[in-house]
Amino acid sequence: MIKGEDKAMNIVSNIAIERSKGSKLPFVDFNNIQFGKQFSDHMFTADYKNGEWTNLKISPYEPITLSPACAAIHYGQSVFEGMKAYKNEEGEIFLFRPEENAKRINISAERMCMPTVPQELFMDALKQLIKIDADWVPAVKGCSLYIRPFIFASEELLGVRPADEYKFMIFTSPVGGYYNDEIHVKIETEFTRASEGGVGYAKAAGNYAASLYPAKLGEAQGFRQLIWTDAKEHKYIEESGTMNIMFHIGDTLLTPFTDLKTTLAGITRDSVLTLARDLGIKVETRKVSVEEVITAMRNGELKDAFGTGTAATLAQISSITYNDERFELPPLDTRTLSNEIGQIIQDIKRGKVEDTHNWIYKI
Ligand code: COI
């Protein structure tokens, strides 16, 4: 069963709509788009005041006015989500597991002491916005409409306390691939992205800010991304860049567990693990030590390593460097596991194969 159509019938939308006077669409070259540099015609906004979400509206995409004392700018109460809309050959539009994003933004919000967004509001806003900008969902292979829901503290406030006023917004951006070049990474042994008891599992803006400086140092050494390790000992692997990370070693697909709450519980991660199990592949989610990955690379047992995330879906890693020793990974076209699962996910997202897990949400 395709969800969405049926569910939305129960939602009485109270979103005010102001349409843009002209579309920017004719100026977009879908065959040549840079990630996140072009934005669709409309955006959704809701204001949180006096304990409730009000002023629900879809309006033309444009800059917003904020006080210089806006609390999110100073103390970082800001969380976001990332998701994508896809179009099939018949022009139908699909989202992939959007209810999971609706749940996760609230997990992030709770950790940052922010109000949650009711799932019905999240889904209704999303659906209405995508409908209005339906022509912005690219039909071009490899392209999609990236969707960015986010909540931030908008109160004018200098005291350090949870703000009383917030905005929940959604805008969208047509995108192609996230990585267009080979991904060479190094295992980070000095800086950390997150620690136990911290906010690593939340999609909080500050997590991304904290990653920039080490990533910039890595980039200067020729690395496209870093593999983050645990904050205590740098002995265990956590994530790769902004993505979860997986290794195919011997006959097992291995990925760090999320129990310590230092990494994001990725929706793509969960989908890949589910599909791997469907294919009869042995899956292990547990602590993954740097040492076992290095040993597997030395022994030639490491068949594949890849990141998973909404932006890139599956991003295959070409080489891993650890303490100045560089290990070249097998050629990308020999990576049977990530190539096969990557294709299945793409086909599910575009409605080309049976959606046995009920992941597709039709707009
Ligand atoms: C993702 O991989 O989906 C991300 O979180 C990257 C995004 C911040 C652009």
Coordinates of C-alpha atoms and ligand atoms in Angstrom, one line a residue:
M1 CA 0.0 0.0 0.0
I2 CA 1.2 3.5 -0.8
K3 CA 0.8 5.8 2.2
G4 CA 0.2 9.5 2.0
E5 CA -2.9 9.9 -0.1
D6 CA -5.0 8.0 2.5
K7 CA -3.3 9.6 5.5
A8 CA -3.6 13.1 4.3
M9 CA -7.4 12.8 4.0
N10 CA -7.5 12.9 7.8
I11 CA -5.6 16.2 8.0
V12 CA -7.5 19.4 7.9
S13 CA -4.9 21.8 6.7
N14 CA -4.8 25.3 8.2
I15 CA -1.8 26.5 6.3
A16 CA -2.2 30.0 4.7
I17 CA -0.8 30.0 1.1
E18 CA 0.7 33.0 -0.7
R19 CA 2.0 32.0 -4.1
S20 CA 5.1 33.5 -5.7
K21 CA 4.4 35.9 -8.5
G22 CA 6.8 34.2 -10.9
S23 CA 8.8 31.0 -10.9
K24 CA 12.6 30.8 -10.9
L25 CA 12.3 27.3 -12.5
P26 CA 13.1 28.4 -16.1
F27 CA 16.5 29.6 -14.9
V28 CA 17.6 26.2 -13.4
D29 CA 19.8 23.9 -15.5
F30 CA 18.9 20.5 -14.1
N31 CA 21.8 18.9 -15.9
N32 CA 24.3 21.1 -14.0
I33 CA 23.2 21.7 -10.4
Q34 CA 25.5 22.2 -7.5
F35 CA 24.3 20.8 -4.1
G36 CA 22.2 23.3 -2.1
K37 CA 22.9 26.4 -4.2
Q38 CA 19.5 26.8 -5.8
F39 CA 16.2 27.1 -3.9
S40 CA 12.6 26.4 -5.0
D41 CA 9.9 29.0 -5.2
H42 CA 8.2 28.5 -1.8
M43 CA 9.0 27.9 1.8
F44 CA 6.9 26.9 4.9
T45 CA 7.0 28.8 8.2
A46 CA 5.4 28.3 11.6
D47 CA 6.0 30.4 14.7
Y48 CA 6.1 28.9 18.2
K49 CA 4.7 31.4 20.7
N50 CA 2.9 31.0 24.1
G51 CA 3.4 27.3 23.9
E52 CA 1.9 26.6 20.5
W53 CA 2.7 26.6 16.8
T54 CA 0.9 29.4 15.0
N55 CA 1.0 31.4 11.8
L56 CA 1.3 28.4 9.6
K57 CA 2.1 29.6 6.1
I58 CA 3.6 28.8 2.7
S59 CA 5.0 31.9 1.1
P60 CA 7.6 32.8 -1.6
Y61 CA 11.1 31.7 -0.7
E62 CA 12.9 34.8 0.5
P63 CA 15.2 36.1 3.3
I64 CA 13.7 36.3 6.8
T65 CA 14.1 39.1 9.3
L66 CA 15.6 38.2 12.7
S67 CA 16.8 40.2 15.7
P68 CA 20.6 40.4 16.1
A69 CA 19.9 38.9 19.5
C70 CA 18.1 35.9 18.1
A71 CA 18.9 33.1 20.5
A72 CA 19.8 30.5 17.9
I73 CA 22.6 32.7 16.6
H74 CA 24.2 33.0 20.1
Y75 CA 23.5 29.8 21.9
G76 CA 22.8 27.4 19.0
Q77 CA 19.3 26.1 19.6
S78 CA 18.9 24.9 16.1
V79 CA 18.1 21.4 14.7
F80 CA 17.4 20.2 11.2
E81 CA 16.5 17.3 9.0
G82 CA 17.4 16.3 5.5
M83 CA 15.1 14.3 3.1
K84 CA 14.5 14.0 -0.6
A85 CA 11.6 13.9 -3.0
Y86 CA 11.8 11.8 -6.2
K87 CA 9.8 11.7 -9.4
N88 CA 9.2 8.6 -11.5
E89 CA 8.8 8.4 -15.2
E90 CA 5.0 8.9 -14.9
G91 CA 5.7 12.2 -13.0
E92 CA 4.5 10.8 -9.7
I93 CA 6.3 12.2 -6.6
F94 CA 7.6 10.0 -3.8
L95 CA 9.2 10.7 -0.4
F96 CA 11.2 8.1 1.4
R97 CA 10.3 7.2 5.0
P98 CA 9.3 10.9 5.8
E99 CA 7.7 9.9 9.1
E100 CA 11.1 8.8 10.3
N101 CA 12.4 12.4 9.8
A102 CA 9.3 13.7 11.5
K103 CA 10.2 11.6 14.6
R104 CA 13.9 12.3 14.5
I105 CA 13.6 16.1 14.4
N106 CA 11.7 15.8 17.7
I107 CA 14.4 13.6 19.2
S108 CA 16.9 16.3 18.2
A109 CA 14.6 19.1 19.5
E110 CA 14.1 17.5 22.9
R111 CA 17.9 17.2 23.4
M112 CA 18.3 20.8 22.6
C113 CA 15.5 21.8 24.9
M114 CA 13.3 23.0 22.1
P115 CA 9.6 22.4 21.4
T116 CA 8.6 19.4 19.3
V117 CA 6.6 19.6 16.1
P118 CA 3.4 17.4 16.0
Q119 CA 3.9 14.7 13.3
E120 CA 0.6 15.8 11.6
L121 CA 1.9 19.4 11.3
F122 CA 5.3 18.2 10.0
M123 CA 3.7 15.9 7.4
D124 CA 1.0 18.4 6.3
A125 CA 3.5 21.2 5.8
L126 CA 5.8 18.9 3.9
K127 CA 3.1 17.6 1.7
Q128 CA 1.6 21.0 0.9
L129 CA 5.0 22.5 0.1
I130 CA 6.1 19.7 -2.2
K131 CA 2.7 19.9 -4.0
I132 CA 3.1 23.6 -4.6
D133 CA 6.6 23.2 -5.9
A134 CA 6.0 19.8 -7.6
D135 CA 7.6 21.1 -10.9
W136 CA 10.8 21.5 -8.9
V137 CA 11.2 17.8 -8.3
P138 CA 13.6 16.8 -11.0
A139 CA 12.8 14.0 -13.4
V140 CA 16.5 13.8 -14.4
K141 CA 18.3 10.6 -13.4
G142 CA 20.5 11.1 -10.3
C143 CA 18.7 14.3 -9.3
S144 CA 16.0 14.9 -6.6
L145 CA 14.5 17.7 -4.6
Y146 CA 16.4 18.0 -1.3
I147 CA 14.1 19.0 1.6
R148 CA 15.4 20.9 4.6
P149 CA 13.0 21.1 7.6
F150 CA 14.5 22.9 10.6
I151 CA 13.6 24.4 13.9
F152 CA 15.5 27.3 15.6
A153 CA 15.1 29.6 18.6
S154 CA 13.9 33.0 17.2
E155 CA 13.5 34.8 20.5
E156 CA 15.4 38.0 21.1
L157 CA 17.3 36.9 24.2
L158 CA 20.7 37.2 25.7
G159 CA 20.1 35.2 28.9
V160 CA 21.3 31.6 28.7
R161 CA 18.1 29.6 29.0
P162 CA 15.8 27.7 26.6
A163 CA 14.1 30.3 24.4
D164 CA 10.3 30.8 24.5
E165 CA 9.9 31.5 20.8
Y166 CA 10.9 29.4 17.8
K167 CA 10.4 29.0 14.1
F168 CA 9.8 25.7 12.2
M169 CA 10.6 26.1 8.6
I170 CA 10.9 24.0 5.4
F171 CA 12.5 24.9 2.1
T172 CA 13.6 22.8 -0.8
S173 CA 16.5 22.7 -3.2
P174 CA 16.9 20.7 -6.4
V175 CA 20.1 18.6 -6.2
G176 CA 22.3 16.2 -8.1
G177 CA 24.9 14.0 -6.5
Y178 CA 26.5 15.1 -3.2
Y179 CA 30.0 13.7 -4.0
N180 CA 31.2 14.0 -7.5
D181 CA 34.8 12.9 -7.0
E182 CA 36.6 10.1 -5.3
I183 CA 36.3 9.9 -1.5
H184 CA 39.7 9.6 0.2
V185 CA 39.4 9.7 4.0
K186 CA 41.6 9.6 7.0
I187 CA 40.9 8.2 10.4
E188 CA 40.9 11.2 12.8
T189 CA 42.9 10.6 15.9
E190 CA 43.1 14.1 17.4
F191 CA 39.8 15.9 17.2
T192 CA 36.4 14.5 18.1
R193 CA 32.9 15.2 16.7
A194 CA 30.9 14.0 19.7
S195 CA 31.3 12.3 23.1
E196 CA 29.1 10.1 25.3
G197 CA 26.6 12.3 27.1
G198 CA 26.8 14.9 24.4
V199 CA 24.6 15.7 21.5
G200 CA 26.1 13.5 18.8
Y201 CA 22.8 11.7 18.1
A202 CA 20.9 15.0 17.5
K203 CA 20.9 16.6 14.1
A204 CA 21.9 19.8 15.8
A205 CA 23.5 22.6 13.8
G206 CA 26.5 22.8 16.3
N207 CA 27.5 19.2 15.5
Y208 CA 28.2 20.3 11.9
A209 CA 30.0 23.5 13.0
A210 CA 32.3 21.4 15.3
S211 CA 33.3 19.2 12.4
L212 CA 34.4 21.9 10.1
Y213 CA 37.8 22.8 11.5
P214 CA 39.2 19.2 11.6
A215 CA 37.6 18.6 8.2
K216 CA 39.3 21.7 6.8
L217 CA 42.7 20.5 8.2
G218 CA 42.0 17.1 6.6
E219 CA 41.1 18.7 3.3
A220 CA 44.4 20.5 3.3
Q221 CA 46.1 17.1 3.5
G222 CA 44.0 15.8 0.5
F223 CA 41.2 14.1 2.4
R224 CA 37.6 14.6 1.3
Q225 CA 36.3 13.5 4.7
L226 CA 37.3 12.2 8.1
I227 CA 36.4 9.0 9.8
W228 CA 35.4 10.1 13.3
T229 CA 36.5 8.0 16.3
D230 CA 35.4 7.9 19.9
A231 CA 36.3 10.8 22.1
K232 CA 37.9 8.8 24.9
E233 CA 40.6 6.7 23.1
H234 CA 40.2 7.2 19.3
K235 CA 40.0 3.5 19.2
Y236 CA 36.5 2.9 17.9
I237 CA 35.0 4.1 14.6
E238 CA 31.9 6.3 14.8
E239 CA 31.0 8.1 11.5
S240 CA 32.4 9.3 8.3
G241 CA 32.0 13.0 7.7
T242 CA 28.3 13.8 8.0
M243 CA 27.4 10.1 7.3
N244 CA 27.1 6.8 9.0
I245 CA 29.8 4.4 7.9
M246 CA 29.7 0.7 7.0
F247 CA 32.3 -1.9 6.2
H248 CA 32.0 -5.2 4.3
I249 CA 34.5 -7.5 5.8
G250 CA 34.6 -11.2 4.8
D251 CA 30.9 -12.1 4.7
T252 CA 29.7 -9.5 7.2
L253 CA 28.3 -6.0 6.8
L254 CA 29.6 -4.2 9.9
T255 CA 28.6 -0.8 11.2
P256 CA 29.0 1.0 14.5
F257 CA 26.0 0.8 16.8
T258 CA 24.2 3.9 17.8
D259 CA 23.6 2.9 21.5
L260 CA 26.2 5.3 22.9
K261 CA 24.2 8.2 21.4
T262 CA 27.4 9.7 19.8
T263 CA 26.2 9.2 16.3
L264 CA 23.1 9.9 14.3
A265 CA 20.6 7.0 13.9
G266 CA 20.5 7.4 10.1
I267 CA 17.4 6.5 8.1
T268 CA 19.5 5.5 5.1
R269 CA 21.6 3.5 7.6
D270 CA 18.6 1.6 8.8
S271 CA 17.3 1.1 5.3
V272 CA 20.7 -0.3 4.1
L273 CA 20.9 -2.7 7.0
T274 CA 17.3 -3.9 6.4
L275 CA 18.0 -4.5 2.7
A276 CA 21.2 -6.3 3.5
R277 CA 19.4 -8.7 5.9
D278 CA 16.8 -9.2 3.1
L279 CA 19.6 -10.3 0.8
G280 CA 20.8 -12.8 3.4
I281 CA 23.9 -10.9 4.3
K282 CA 25.1 -11.2 7.8
V283 CA 24.8 -7.8 9.6
E284 CA 26.6 -6.7 12.8
T285 CA 26.0 -3.5 14.6
R286 CA 28.4 -3.1 17.5
K287 CA 31.5 -1.2 18.5
V288 CA 33.8 -1.3 15.5
S289 CA 37.5 -0.9 16.4
V290 CA 40.0 0.9 14.2
E291 CA 42.3 -2.1 14.7
E292 CA 39.9 -4.6 13.1
V293 CA 39.3 -2.4 10.1
I294 CA 43.1 -1.9 9.6
T295 CA 43.7 -5.6 10.0
A296 CA 41.0 -6.4 7.5
M297 CA 42.6 -3.9 5.0
R298 CA 46.0 -5.5 5.5
N299 CA 44.6 -9.0 5.0
G300 CA 42.7 -8.0 1.9
E301 CA 39.4 -9.0 3.7
L302 CA 37.9 -5.6 3.5
K303 CA 35.7 -5.7 0.4
D304 CA 33.9 -2.4 0.8
A305 CA 33.6 0.7 2.9
F306 CA 30.9 3.3 2.4
G307 CA 29.1 6.2 4.0
T308 CA 25.3 6.3 4.2
G309 CA 23.2 9.5 4.4
T310 CA 20.3 11.3 2.8
A311 CA 22.4 13.6 0.8
A312 CA 24.7 11.0 -0.9
T313 CA 22.6 7.8 -0.2
L314 CA 25.6 5.5 -0.4
A315 CA 29.1 7.0 -0.9
Q316 CA 31.8 4.5 -1.6
I317 CA 35.2 5.2 0.0
S318 CA 38.3 4.9 -2.3
S319 CA 41.0 4.9 0.3
I320 CA 41.5 5.1 4.1
T321 CA 44.6 6.6 5.7
Y322 CA 45.5 5.8 9.3
N323 CA 48.6 7.4 10.9
D324 CA 50.1 8.2 7.5
E325 CA 49.6 4.7 6.2
R326 CA 47.2 4.8 3.2
F327 CA 45.1 1.7 2.2
E328 CA 43.6 1.6 -1.3
L329 CA 40.2 -0.1 -1.3
P330 CA 38.9 -2.4 -4.1
P331 CA 37.8 -0.7 -7.3
L332 CA 34.3 0.8 -7.0
D333 CA 32.8 -1.5 -9.7
T334 CA 33.8 -4.6 -7.7
R335 CA 31.8 -3.5 -4.6
T336 CA 28.9 -5.9 -5.1
L337 CA 27.2 -5.1 -1.8
S338 CA 27.0 -1.3 -2.0
N339 CA 26.4 -1.3 -5.7
E340 CA 23.5 -3.8 -5.4
I341 CA 21.9 -2.2 -2.3
G342 CA 22.4 1.3 -3.7
Q343 CA 20.5 0.3 -6.8
I344 CA 17.7 -1.3 -4.9
I345 CA 17.3 1.9 -2.8
Q346 CA 17.2 4.1 -5.9
D347 CA 14.6 1.8 -7.5
I348 CA 12.5 1.8 -4.3
K349 CA 12.7 5.6 -4.1
R350 CA 11.6 6.0 -7.7
G351 CA 8.8 3.5 -7.3
K352 CA 10.4 1.1 -9.8
V353 CA 10.4 -2.0 -7.6
E354 CA 8.0 -3.4 -5.0
D355 CA 8.1 -1.4 -1.8
T356 CA 8.0 -4.4 0.5
H357 CA 8.8 -2.4 3.6
N358 CA 6.2 0.3 3.0
W359 CA 8.9 3.0 2.9
I360 CA 7.4 5.1 0.0
Y361 CA 5.1 8.0 0.7
K362 CA 3.3 9.2 -2.4
I363 CA 2.6 12.9 -2.6
Ligands
COI1 C1 23.4 13.7 4.9 O1 24.3 13.0 4.6 O2 22.3 13.5 4.7 C2 23.8 14.9 5.7 O3 23.5 15.0 6.8 C3 24.5 15.9 4.9 C4 23.8 17.2 4.9 C5 24.1 18.0 6.2 C6 24.1 18.0 3.7

